[in-house]
Amino acid sequence: MYVPPRFQETDHETLYQFIRANPFALLVTTGMSDETAVPAPLATHLPMELQPDSGGKLQLFGHLARANPQWKMLGTDAPALVVFSGPHAYISSSWYDHVNVPTWNYLAVHVAGRTRLLDEEETLSLLHQQLGHYEANSRCPVSVASMTEAYVRKEMRGLVGFSMQIETIQGAAKLSQNRDDKNHSAIVEELKKQNDFNANRVAEEMTRRR
């Protein structure tokens, strides 16, 4: 993605933490689909887990419905792209003390790499991890272990698990870093006034990173 140098986030630990905090991602692939004879992009919204592989190297893990034709584009030499999005907010030019154009502040991370299809046991391990993570704060947590093995195996026939190498990772943190203190503070205060969760989070990030 295009990111001006001032807005680039290059610290890998910060990028990894962003992925963990914003795991619901967009998986984008390009290849031959069932519906067309020419290469076409496909995209799916899904949770992605950042986990070490057997060698300790961090990779992304996820699963698709087998009915989703995108899984047939995985496990090839063509790289995939995963987009993680964070808070974002419109920035009005009326908030500046000078004439300027409006813009948009946001945080995002793009990861690209080649994928590999998981076998049944690897997919089962992924499901254990995902349920354990997302059910941790539930009043009545569900786990794979609480289901019968026959039921789990039957449901798994409708899934395709995969992993993705992290070959490139790019972070964008566009948070008005190019504004002087006066205008930066004005933007933060205006965002705080908005009755909008994303705007409030952007204000928090702007303050934290200043």
GROMACS .gro file of C-alpha atoms in nm:
model
  210
    1MET     CA    1   0.000   0.000   0.000
    2TYR     CA    2   0.108   0.357  -0.051
    3VAL     CA    3   0.213   0.514   0.280
    4PRO     CA    4   0.400   0.848   0.294
    5PRO     CA    5   0.718   0.811   0.504
    6ARG     CA    6   0.584   1.026   0.788
    7PHE     CA    7   0.290   0.791   0.838
    8GLN     CA    8   0.476   0.460   0.815
    9GLU     CA    9   0.480   0.229   1.115
   10THR     CA   10   0.789   0.008   1.092
   11ASP     CA   11   0.829  -0.140   1.439
   12HIS     CA   12   0.740  -0.508   1.400
   13GLU     CA   13   0.633  -0.560   1.760
   14THR     CA   14   0.391  -0.268   1.726
   15LEU     CA   15   0.256  -0.417   1.403
   16TYR     CA   16   0.215  -0.760   1.560
   17GLN     CA   17   0.031  -0.611   1.856
   18PHE     CA   18  -0.199  -0.425   1.616
   19ILE     CA   19  -0.284  -0.754   1.441
   20ARG     CA   20  -0.360  -0.922   1.773
   21ALA     CA   21  -0.584  -0.631   1.874
   22ASN     CA   22  -0.763  -0.616   1.537
   23PRO     CA   23  -0.781  -0.979   1.418
   24PHE     CA   24  -1.089  -0.950   1.196
   25ALA     CA   25  -0.922  -0.909   0.858
   26LEU     CA   26  -0.977  -0.907   0.483
   27LEU     CA   27  -0.811  -1.189   0.288
   28VAL     CA   28  -0.749  -1.098  -0.077
   29THR     CA   29  -0.631  -1.342  -0.344
   30THR     CA   30  -0.615  -1.343  -0.723
   31GLY     CA   31  -0.654  -1.652  -0.935
   32MET     CA   32  -0.885  -1.857  -1.151
   33SER     CA   33  -1.230  -1.886  -0.994
   34ASP     CA   34  -1.505  -2.131  -1.076
   35GLU     CA   35  -1.718  -1.857  -1.230
   36THR     CA   36  -1.472  -1.708  -1.478
   37ALA     CA   37  -1.200  -1.823  -1.714
   38VAL     CA   38  -0.981  -1.521  -1.639
   39PRO     CA   39  -0.790  -1.435  -1.321
   40ALA     CA   40  -1.005  -1.242  -1.078
   41PRO     CA   41  -0.964  -1.108  -0.724
   42LEU     CA   42  -1.160  -1.261  -0.440
   43ALA     CA   43  -1.190  -1.130  -0.084
   44THR     CA   44  -1.324  -1.275   0.239
   45HIS     CA   45  -1.371  -1.117   0.581
   46LEU     CA   46  -1.246  -1.354   0.852
   47PRO     CA   47  -1.054  -1.367   1.180
   48MET     CA   48  -0.682  -1.434   1.143
   49GLU     CA   49  -0.456  -1.557   1.421
   50LEU     CA   50  -0.093  -1.455   1.460
   51GLN     CA   51   0.080  -1.766   1.592
   52PRO     CA   52   0.427  -1.922   1.577
   53ASP     CA   53   0.472  -2.220   1.347
   54SER     CA   54   0.652  -2.537   1.455
   55GLY     CA   55   0.984  -2.357   1.409
   56GLY     CA   56   0.882  -2.059   1.620
   57LYS     CA   57   0.838  -1.817   1.327
   58LEU     CA   58   0.523  -1.604   1.339
   59GLN     CA   59   0.265  -1.677   1.071
   60LEU     CA   60  -0.101  -1.600   1.012
   61PHE     CA   61  -0.358  -1.877   1.046
   62GLY     CA   62  -0.722  -1.885   0.944
   63HIS     CA   63  -0.994  -2.097   0.789
   64LEU     CA   64  -1.251  -2.059   0.514
   65ALA     CA   65  -1.577  -2.235   0.447
   66ARG     CA   66  -1.520  -2.513   0.196
   67ALA     CA   67  -1.816  -2.373   0.003
   68ASN     CA   68  -1.615  -2.052  -0.047
   69PRO     CA   69  -1.427  -2.092  -0.379
   70GLN     CA   70  -1.147  -1.868  -0.255
   71TRP     CA   71  -0.983  -2.158  -0.073
   72LYS     CA   72  -0.892  -2.307  -0.411
   73MET     CA   73  -0.664  -2.008  -0.468
   74LEU     CA   74  -0.462  -2.090  -0.156
   75GLY     CA   75  -0.157  -2.315  -0.138
   76THR     CA   76  -0.016  -2.186  -0.467
   77ASP     CA   77   0.287  -1.975  -0.559
   78ALA     CA   78   0.066  -1.666  -0.587
   79PRO     CA   79   0.094  -1.450  -0.273
   80ALA     CA   80  -0.213  -1.349  -0.077
   81LEU     CA   81  -0.281  -1.019   0.097
   82VAL     CA   82  -0.436  -0.979   0.441
   83VAL     CA   83  -0.559  -0.635   0.549
   84PHE     CA   84  -0.609  -0.549   0.916
   85SER     CA   85  -0.801  -0.228   0.984
   86GLY     CA   86  -0.811  -0.019   1.299
   87PRO     CA   87  -0.992   0.298   1.401
   88HIS     CA   88  -1.046   0.569   1.141
   89ALA     CA   89  -1.208   0.912   1.134
   90TYR     CA   90  -1.286   1.202   0.902
   91ILE     CA   91  -1.080   1.515   0.971
   92SER     CA   92  -1.259   1.838   0.876
   93SER     CA   93  -1.050   2.121   0.736
   94SER     CA   94  -1.261   2.358   0.946
   95TRP     CA   95  -1.067   2.237   1.251
   96TYR     CA   96  -0.744   2.400   1.132
   97ASP     CA   97  -0.639   2.760   1.194
   98HIS     CA   98  -0.558   2.795   0.823
   99VAL     CA   99  -0.704   2.701   0.486
  100ASN     CA  100  -0.650   2.335   0.407
  101VAL     CA  101  -0.825   2.032   0.263
  102PRO     CA  102  -1.012   1.771   0.469
  103THR     CA  103  -0.856   1.427   0.514
  104TRP     CA  104  -0.898   1.095   0.692
  105ASN     CA  105  -0.695   0.958   0.982
  106TYR     CA  106  -0.660   0.582   1.021
  107LEU     CA  107  -0.451   0.284   1.127
  108ALA     CA  108  -0.399  -0.026   0.912
  109VAL     CA  109  -0.158  -0.313   0.856
  110HIS     CA  110  -0.108  -0.506   0.532
  111VAL     CA  111   0.057  -0.849   0.530
  112ALA     CA  112   0.149  -1.035   0.211
  113GLY     CA  113   0.286  -1.384   0.166
  114ARG     CA  114   0.235  -1.731   0.029
  115THR     CA  115  -0.018  -1.965   0.182
  116ARG     CA  116  -0.027  -2.332   0.274
  117LEU     CA  117  -0.332  -2.552   0.330
  118LEU     CA  118  -0.345  -2.714   0.674
  119ASP     CA  119  -0.411  -3.081   0.731
  120GLU     CA  120  -0.698  -3.199   0.951
  121GLU     CA  121  -0.499  -3.209   1.274
  122GLU     CA  122  -0.350  -2.865   1.214
  123THR     CA  123  -0.697  -2.727   1.144
  124LEU     CA  124  -0.828  -2.887   1.463
  125SER     CA  125  -0.545  -2.726   1.660
  126LEU     CA  126  -0.634  -2.388   1.508
  127LEU     CA  127  -0.999  -2.428   1.612
  128HIS     CA  128  -0.889  -2.509   1.968
  129GLN     CA  129  -0.679  -2.190   1.974
  130GLN     CA  130  -0.948  -1.968   1.827
  131LEU     CA  131  -1.226  -2.086   2.055
  132GLY     CA  132  -0.998  -2.067   2.358
  133HIS     CA  133  -0.907  -1.709   2.270
  134TYR     CA  134  -1.249  -1.571   2.179
  135GLU     CA  135  -1.443  -1.755   2.450
  136ALA     CA  136  -1.203  -1.650   2.727
  137ASN     CA  137  -1.433  -1.374   2.856
  138SER     CA  138  -1.763  -1.553   2.795
  139ARG     CA  139  -1.991  -1.622   3.092
  140CYS     CA  140  -2.042  -1.975   2.961
  141PRO     CA  141  -1.733  -2.047   2.752
  142VAL     CA  142  -1.753  -2.302   2.472
  143SER     CA  143  -1.456  -2.519   2.381
  144VAL     CA  144  -1.379  -2.780   2.119
  145ALA     CA  145  -1.319  -3.023   2.405
  146SER     CA  146  -1.679  -2.975   2.524
  147MET     CA  147  -1.811  -3.112   2.193
  148THR     CA  148  -1.806  -3.474   2.087
  149GLU     CA  149  -1.523  -3.572   1.855
  150ALA     CA  150  -1.770  -3.707   1.600
  151TYR     CA  151  -1.952  -3.373   1.589
  152VAL     CA  152  -1.629  -3.172   1.557
  153ARG     CA  153  -1.494  -3.394   1.280
  154LYS     CA  154  -1.824  -3.370   1.091
  155GLU     CA  155  -1.829  -2.990   1.111
  156MET     CA  156  -1.464  -2.971   1.007
  157ARG     CA  157  -1.552  -3.124   0.672
  158GLY     CA  158  -1.701  -2.785   0.586
  159LEU     CA  159  -1.377  -2.597   0.665
  160VAL     CA  160  -1.041  -2.543   0.499
  161GLY     CA  161  -0.763  -2.427   0.728
  162PHE     CA  162  -0.458  -2.242   0.600
  163SER     CA  163  -0.147  -2.058   0.712
  164MET     CA  164   0.031  -1.765   0.551
  165GLN     CA  165   0.397  -1.674   0.566
  166ILE     CA  166   0.471  -1.313   0.656
  167GLU     CA  167   0.687  -1.213   0.361
  168THR     CA  168   0.611  -0.840   0.377
  169ILE     CA  169   0.437  -0.634   0.643
  170GLN     CA  170   0.344  -0.265   0.615
  171GLY     CA  171   0.186  -0.042   0.872
  172ALA     CA  172   0.010   0.291   0.828
  173ALA     CA  173  -0.059   0.522   1.121
  174LYS     CA  174  -0.192   0.842   0.966
  175LEU     CA  175  -0.259   1.053   1.275
  176SER     CA  176  -0.192   1.416   1.179
  177GLN     CA  177   0.179   1.386   1.260
  178ASN     CA  178   0.238   1.657   1.000
  179ARG     CA  179   0.043   1.918   1.201
  180ASP     CA  180   0.191   2.160   1.452
  181ASP     CA  181   0.100   2.127   1.819
  182LYS     CA  182  -0.182   2.380   1.804
  183ASN     CA  183  -0.363   2.218   1.511
  184HIS     CA  184  -0.288   1.867   1.634
  185SER     CA  185  -0.453   1.950   1.969
  186ALA     CA  186  -0.750   2.109   1.792
  187ILE     CA  187  -0.806   1.793   1.588
  188VAL     CA  188  -0.788   1.577   1.900
  189GLU     CA  189  -1.043   1.794   2.082
  190GLU     CA  190  -1.283   1.791   1.787
  191LEU     CA  191  -1.258   1.413   1.756
  192LYS     CA  192  -1.334   1.375   2.127
  193LYS     CA  193  -1.657   1.571   2.076
  194GLN     CA  194  -1.782   1.328   1.814
  195ASN     CA  195  -2.041   1.076   1.924
  196ASP     CA  196  -1.845   0.810   1.740
  197PHE     CA  197  -1.638   0.522   1.877
  198ASN     CA  198  -1.384   0.532   1.593
  199ALA     CA  199  -1.332   0.908   1.621
  200ASN     CA  200  -1.274   0.878   1.996
  201ARG     CA  201  -1.022   0.598   1.945
  202VAL     CA  202  -0.835   0.799   1.682
  203ALA     CA  203  -0.813   1.087   1.930
  204GLU     CA  204  -0.668   0.850   2.189
  205GLU     CA  205  -0.411   0.717   1.942
  206MET     CA  206  -0.314   1.068   1.832
  207THR     CA  207  -0.252   1.167   2.193
  208ARG     CA  208  -0.064   0.849   2.280
  209ARG     CA  209   0.167   0.865   1.981
  210ARG     CA  210   0.240   1.239   1.981
   0.00000   0.00000   0.00000
